[in-house]
GROMACS .gro file of C-alpha atoms in nm:
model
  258
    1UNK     CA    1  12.714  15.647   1.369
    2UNK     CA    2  12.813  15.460   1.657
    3UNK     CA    3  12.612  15.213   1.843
    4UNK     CA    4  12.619  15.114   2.182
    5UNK     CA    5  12.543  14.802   2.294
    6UNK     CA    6  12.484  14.621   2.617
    7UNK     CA    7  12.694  14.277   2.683
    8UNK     CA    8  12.505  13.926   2.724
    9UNK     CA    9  12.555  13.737   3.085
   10UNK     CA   10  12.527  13.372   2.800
   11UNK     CA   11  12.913  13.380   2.647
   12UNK     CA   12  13.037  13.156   2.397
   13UNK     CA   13  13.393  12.998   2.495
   14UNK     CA   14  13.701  13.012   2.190
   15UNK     CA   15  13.790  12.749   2.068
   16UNK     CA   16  14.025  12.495   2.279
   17UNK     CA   17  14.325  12.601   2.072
   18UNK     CA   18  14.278  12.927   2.019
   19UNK     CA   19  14.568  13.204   2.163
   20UNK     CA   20  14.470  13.386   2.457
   21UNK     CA   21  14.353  13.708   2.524
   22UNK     CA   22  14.645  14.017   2.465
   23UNK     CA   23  14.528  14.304   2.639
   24UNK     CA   24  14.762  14.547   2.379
   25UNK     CA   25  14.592  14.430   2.075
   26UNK     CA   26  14.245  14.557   2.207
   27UNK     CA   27  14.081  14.801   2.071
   28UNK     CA   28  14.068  15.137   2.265
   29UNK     CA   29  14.415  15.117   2.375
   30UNK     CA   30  14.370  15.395   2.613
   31UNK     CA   31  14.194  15.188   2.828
   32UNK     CA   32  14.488  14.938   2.879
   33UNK     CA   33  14.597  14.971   3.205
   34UNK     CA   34  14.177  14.989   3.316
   35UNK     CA   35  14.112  14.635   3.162
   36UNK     CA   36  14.474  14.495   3.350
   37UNK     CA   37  14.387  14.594   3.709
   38UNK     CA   38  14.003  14.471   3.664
   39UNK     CA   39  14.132  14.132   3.533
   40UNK     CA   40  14.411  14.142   3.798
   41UNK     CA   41  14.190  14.151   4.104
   42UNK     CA   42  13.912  13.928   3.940
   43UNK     CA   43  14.158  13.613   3.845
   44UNK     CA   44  14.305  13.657   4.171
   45UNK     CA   45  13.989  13.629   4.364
   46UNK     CA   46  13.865  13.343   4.172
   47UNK     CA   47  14.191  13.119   4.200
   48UNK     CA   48  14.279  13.228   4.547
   49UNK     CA   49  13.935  13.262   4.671
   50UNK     CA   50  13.610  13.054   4.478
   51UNK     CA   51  13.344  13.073   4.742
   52UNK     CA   52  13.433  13.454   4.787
   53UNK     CA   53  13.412  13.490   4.440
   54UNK     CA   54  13.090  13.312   4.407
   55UNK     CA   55  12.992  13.575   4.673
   56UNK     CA   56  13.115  13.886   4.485
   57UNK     CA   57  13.019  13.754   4.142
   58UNK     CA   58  12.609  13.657   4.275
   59UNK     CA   59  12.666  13.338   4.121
   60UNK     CA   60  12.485  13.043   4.281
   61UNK     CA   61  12.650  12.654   4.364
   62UNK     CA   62  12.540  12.542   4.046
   63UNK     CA   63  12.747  12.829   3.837
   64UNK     CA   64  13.082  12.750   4.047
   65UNK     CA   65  13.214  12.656   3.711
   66UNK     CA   66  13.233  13.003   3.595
   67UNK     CA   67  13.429  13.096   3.886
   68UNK     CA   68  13.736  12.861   3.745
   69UNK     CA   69  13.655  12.995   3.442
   70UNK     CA   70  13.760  13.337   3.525
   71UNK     CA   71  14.102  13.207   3.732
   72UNK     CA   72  14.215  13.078   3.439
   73UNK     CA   73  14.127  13.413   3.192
   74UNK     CA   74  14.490  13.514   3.099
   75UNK     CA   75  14.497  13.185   2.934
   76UNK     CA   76  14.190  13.094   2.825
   77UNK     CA   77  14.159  13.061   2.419
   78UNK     CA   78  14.002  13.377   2.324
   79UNK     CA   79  13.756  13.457   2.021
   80UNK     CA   80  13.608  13.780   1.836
   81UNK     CA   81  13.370  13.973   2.047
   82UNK     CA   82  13.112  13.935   1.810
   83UNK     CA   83  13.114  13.572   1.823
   84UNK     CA   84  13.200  13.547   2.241
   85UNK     CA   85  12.814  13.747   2.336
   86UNK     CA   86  12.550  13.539   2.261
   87UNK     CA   87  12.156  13.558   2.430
   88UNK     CA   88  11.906  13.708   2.254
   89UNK     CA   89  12.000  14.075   2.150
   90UNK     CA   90  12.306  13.901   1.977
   91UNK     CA   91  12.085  13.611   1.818
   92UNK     CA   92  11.902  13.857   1.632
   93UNK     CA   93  12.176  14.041   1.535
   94UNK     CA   94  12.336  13.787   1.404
   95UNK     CA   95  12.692  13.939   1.321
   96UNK     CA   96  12.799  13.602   1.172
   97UNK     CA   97  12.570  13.586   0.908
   98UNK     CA   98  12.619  13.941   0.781
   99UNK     CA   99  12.676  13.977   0.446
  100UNK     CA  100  13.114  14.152   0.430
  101UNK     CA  101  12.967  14.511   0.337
  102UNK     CA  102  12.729  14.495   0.666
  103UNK     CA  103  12.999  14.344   0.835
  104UNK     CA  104  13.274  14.595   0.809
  105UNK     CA  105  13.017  14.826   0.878
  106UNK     CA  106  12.958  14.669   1.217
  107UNK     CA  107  13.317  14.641   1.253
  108UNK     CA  108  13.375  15.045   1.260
  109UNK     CA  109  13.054  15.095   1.434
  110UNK     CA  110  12.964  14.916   1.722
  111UNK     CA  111  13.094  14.912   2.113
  112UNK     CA  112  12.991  14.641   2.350
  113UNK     CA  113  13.038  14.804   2.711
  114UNK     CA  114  13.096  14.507   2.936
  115UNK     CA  115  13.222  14.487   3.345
  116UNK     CA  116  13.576  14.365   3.299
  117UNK     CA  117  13.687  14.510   2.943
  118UNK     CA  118  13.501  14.857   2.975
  119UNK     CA  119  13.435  14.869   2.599
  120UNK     CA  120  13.481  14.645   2.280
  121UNK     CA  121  13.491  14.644   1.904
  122UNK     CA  122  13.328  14.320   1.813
  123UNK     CA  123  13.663  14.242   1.617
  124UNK     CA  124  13.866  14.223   1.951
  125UNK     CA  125  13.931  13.886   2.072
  126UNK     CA  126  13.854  13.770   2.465
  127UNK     CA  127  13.758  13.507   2.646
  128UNK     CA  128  13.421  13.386   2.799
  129UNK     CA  129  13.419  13.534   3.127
  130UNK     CA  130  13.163  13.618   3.415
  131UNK     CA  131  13.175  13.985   3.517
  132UNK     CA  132  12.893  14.221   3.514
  133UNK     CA  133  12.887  14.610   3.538
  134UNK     CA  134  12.707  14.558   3.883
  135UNK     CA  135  13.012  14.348   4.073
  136UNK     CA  136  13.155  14.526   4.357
  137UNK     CA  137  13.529  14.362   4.373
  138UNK     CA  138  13.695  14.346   4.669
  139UNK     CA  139  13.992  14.658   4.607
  140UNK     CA  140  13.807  14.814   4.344
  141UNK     CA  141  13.473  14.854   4.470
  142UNK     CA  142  13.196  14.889   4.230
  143UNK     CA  143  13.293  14.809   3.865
  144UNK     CA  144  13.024  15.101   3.752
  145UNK     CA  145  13.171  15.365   3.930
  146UNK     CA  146  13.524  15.227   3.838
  147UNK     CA  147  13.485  15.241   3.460
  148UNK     CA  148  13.353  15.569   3.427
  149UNK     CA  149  13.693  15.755   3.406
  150UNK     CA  150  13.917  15.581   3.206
  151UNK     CA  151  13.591  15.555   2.963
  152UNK     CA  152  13.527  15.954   3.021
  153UNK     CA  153  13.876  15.955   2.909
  154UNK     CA  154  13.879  15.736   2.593
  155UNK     CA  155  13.532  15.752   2.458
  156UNK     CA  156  13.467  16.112   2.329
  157UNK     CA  157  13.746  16.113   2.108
  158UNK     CA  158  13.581  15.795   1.925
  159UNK     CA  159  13.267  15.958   1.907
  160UNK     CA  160  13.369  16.303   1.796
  161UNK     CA  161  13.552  16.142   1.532
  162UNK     CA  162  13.286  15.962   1.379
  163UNK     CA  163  13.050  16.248   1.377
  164UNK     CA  164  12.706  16.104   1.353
  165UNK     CA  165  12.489  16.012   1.614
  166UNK     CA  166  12.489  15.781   1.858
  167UNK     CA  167  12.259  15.532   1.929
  168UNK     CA  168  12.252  15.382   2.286
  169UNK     CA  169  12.067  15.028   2.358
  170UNK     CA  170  12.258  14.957   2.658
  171UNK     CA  171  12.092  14.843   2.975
  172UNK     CA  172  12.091  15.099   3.283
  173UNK     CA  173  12.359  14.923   3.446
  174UNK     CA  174  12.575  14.955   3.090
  175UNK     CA  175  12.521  15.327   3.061
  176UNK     CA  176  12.627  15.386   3.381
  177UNK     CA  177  12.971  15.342   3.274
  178UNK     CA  178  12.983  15.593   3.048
  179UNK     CA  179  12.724  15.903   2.980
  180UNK     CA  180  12.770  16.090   2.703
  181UNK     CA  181  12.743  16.483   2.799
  182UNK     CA  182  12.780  16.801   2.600
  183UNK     CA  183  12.738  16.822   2.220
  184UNK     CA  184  12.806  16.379   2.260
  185UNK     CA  185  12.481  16.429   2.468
  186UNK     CA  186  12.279  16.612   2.166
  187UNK     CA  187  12.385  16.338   1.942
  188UNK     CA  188  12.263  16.069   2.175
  189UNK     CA  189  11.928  15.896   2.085
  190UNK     CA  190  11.782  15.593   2.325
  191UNK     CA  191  11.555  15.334   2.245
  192UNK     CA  192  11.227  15.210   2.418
  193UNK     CA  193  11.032  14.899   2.270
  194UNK     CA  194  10.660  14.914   2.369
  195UNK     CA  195  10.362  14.656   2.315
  196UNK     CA  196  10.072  14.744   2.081
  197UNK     CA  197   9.754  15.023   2.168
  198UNK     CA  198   9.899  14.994   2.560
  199UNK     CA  199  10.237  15.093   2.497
  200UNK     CA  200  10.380  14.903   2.778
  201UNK     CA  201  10.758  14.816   2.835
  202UNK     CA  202  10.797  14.498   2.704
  203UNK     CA  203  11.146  14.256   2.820
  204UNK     CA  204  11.251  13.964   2.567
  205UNK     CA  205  11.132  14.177   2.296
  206UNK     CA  206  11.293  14.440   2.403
  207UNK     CA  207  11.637  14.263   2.319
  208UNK     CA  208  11.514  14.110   2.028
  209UNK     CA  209  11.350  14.376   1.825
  210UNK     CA  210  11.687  14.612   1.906
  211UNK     CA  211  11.925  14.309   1.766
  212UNK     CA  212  11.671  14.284   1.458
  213UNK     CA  213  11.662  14.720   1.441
  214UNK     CA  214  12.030  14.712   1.451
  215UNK     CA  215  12.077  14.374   1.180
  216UNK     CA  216  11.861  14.599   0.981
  217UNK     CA  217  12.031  14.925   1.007
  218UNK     CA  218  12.359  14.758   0.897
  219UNK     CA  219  12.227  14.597   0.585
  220UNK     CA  220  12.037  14.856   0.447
  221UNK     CA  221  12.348  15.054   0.351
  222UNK     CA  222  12.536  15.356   0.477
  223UNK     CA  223  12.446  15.399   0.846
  224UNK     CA  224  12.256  15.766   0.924
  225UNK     CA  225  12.499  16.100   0.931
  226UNK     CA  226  12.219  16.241   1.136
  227UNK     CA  227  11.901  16.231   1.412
  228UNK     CA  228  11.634  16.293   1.193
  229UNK     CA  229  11.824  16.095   0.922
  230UNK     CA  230  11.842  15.801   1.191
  231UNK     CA  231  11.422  15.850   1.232
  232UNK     CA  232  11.358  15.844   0.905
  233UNK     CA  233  11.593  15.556   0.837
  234UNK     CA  234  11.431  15.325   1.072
  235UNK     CA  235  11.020  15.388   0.916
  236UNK     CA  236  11.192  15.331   0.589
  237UNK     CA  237  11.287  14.970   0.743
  238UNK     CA  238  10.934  14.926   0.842
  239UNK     CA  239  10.918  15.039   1.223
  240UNK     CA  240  10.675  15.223   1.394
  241UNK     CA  241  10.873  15.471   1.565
  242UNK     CA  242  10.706  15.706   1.808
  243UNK     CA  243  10.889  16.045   1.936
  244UNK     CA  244  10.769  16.086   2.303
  245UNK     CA  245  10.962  16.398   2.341
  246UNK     CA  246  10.906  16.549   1.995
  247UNK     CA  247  11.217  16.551   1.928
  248UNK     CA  248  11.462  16.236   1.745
  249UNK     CA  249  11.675  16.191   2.079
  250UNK     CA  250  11.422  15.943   2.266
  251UNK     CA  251  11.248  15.698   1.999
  252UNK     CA  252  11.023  15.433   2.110
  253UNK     CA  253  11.010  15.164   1.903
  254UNK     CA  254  10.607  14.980   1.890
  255UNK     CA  255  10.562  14.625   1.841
  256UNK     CA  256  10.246  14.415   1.805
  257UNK     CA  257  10.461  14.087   1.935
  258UNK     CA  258  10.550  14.006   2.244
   0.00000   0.00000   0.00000
């Protein structure tokens, strides 16, 4: 099973003396020469241009410090994925305090999709950086539109190889980068949370109760070959899972918190 996952905008920076980001040793090497000309143009802007990048990047005054942040990416100490995401999908998750079967398990199974690196393995080290899937750079235009066919061209490959389904949290600006079609499509399921007897769309627990679904999926044991398997799996942990559609490709996800 793979799962994909959305980025957080909250990063956590490596530490001071940690090596830098190498763009070979990333995962998905197909997607090289992508993640080279996005982090090209966006470190040029931000050294050569900070108040166009505030522009480009809808950052405010106050957030001028991620701006130099970003100039200085190519040598900025860099840190596991995993670790680098924080906010509150990630807090629940909690990757660092996974116990090492649950760990290599998220290792082999989950793909952040972010603006600048297109997709991650939460093993591959980067640095903090500012750069959502809805930036339009200067050259480049919109990073959605950009990503979509080097990703086209890497992504199916790592799903057909794994074989089980694939379970999509992202955001709608995240799964704009990449759509699964075909047979990829058939093994796609997506995730609504929904409050209580009105079964309305709920926000922060939206994140949180798909960190805690996917923390829970990982320590139970072997993740789901299947759809139904995936279902079942996830009323074993204790959810009340709801199939709008009737069928194990659109699962909404009830809680009484919010």
């Amino acid at each position: 099973m793979l799962v994909l996952l959305p980025p957080s905008e909250g990063k956590a920076a490596g530490a001071g003396d940690g090596a830098p980001v190498r763009l070979e040793a990333l995962s998905l090497p197909g997607l090289t020469a992508a993640r080279e000309t996005v982090l090209a143009e966006l470190t040029d802007l931000c050294a050569g241009d900070p108040d166009k990048a505030r522009e480009v990047l809808g950052l405010g005054v106050r957030l001028a410090g991620e701006v130099t942040r970003n100039a200085a990416l190519r040598t900025a100490p860099a840190a596991p994925a995993g670790a680098v995401y924080t906010g509150v999908l990630y807090d629940a998750l909690g990757l660092g305090t996974l116990d090492p079967a649950a760990r290599r398990r998220a290792e082999a199974s989950l793909l952040i999709f972010s603006g600048l690196w297109g997709a991650l393995r939460v093993t591959d080290r980067v640095p903090a950086y500012r750069c959502s899937a809805g930036v339009r750079l200067p050259a480049l235009g919109g990073l959605a539109a950009y990503w979509r066919r080097p990703l086209a061209a890497v992504l199916p490959a790592e799903a057909a190889a794994d074989g089980g389904p694939l379970l999509d949290l992202r955001s709608a600006a995240y799964r704009a980068l990449w759509k699964p079609t075909g047979e990829l499509a058939e093994r796609t399921v997506t995730v609504r949370v929904l409050h209580g007897p009105s079964r309305t769309v709920v926000s922060h627990f939206n994140k949180a109760t798909k960190g805690r679904l996917v923390r829970d999926l990982l320590t139970a044991g072997e993740l789901p070959a299947t759809l139904p398997g995936l279902t079942g799996a996830l009323r074993d942990l204790g959810y009340t899972v709801e199939r709008p559609d009737g069928n194990d490709r659109q699962l909404d996800i009830v809680v009484d918190q919010v």
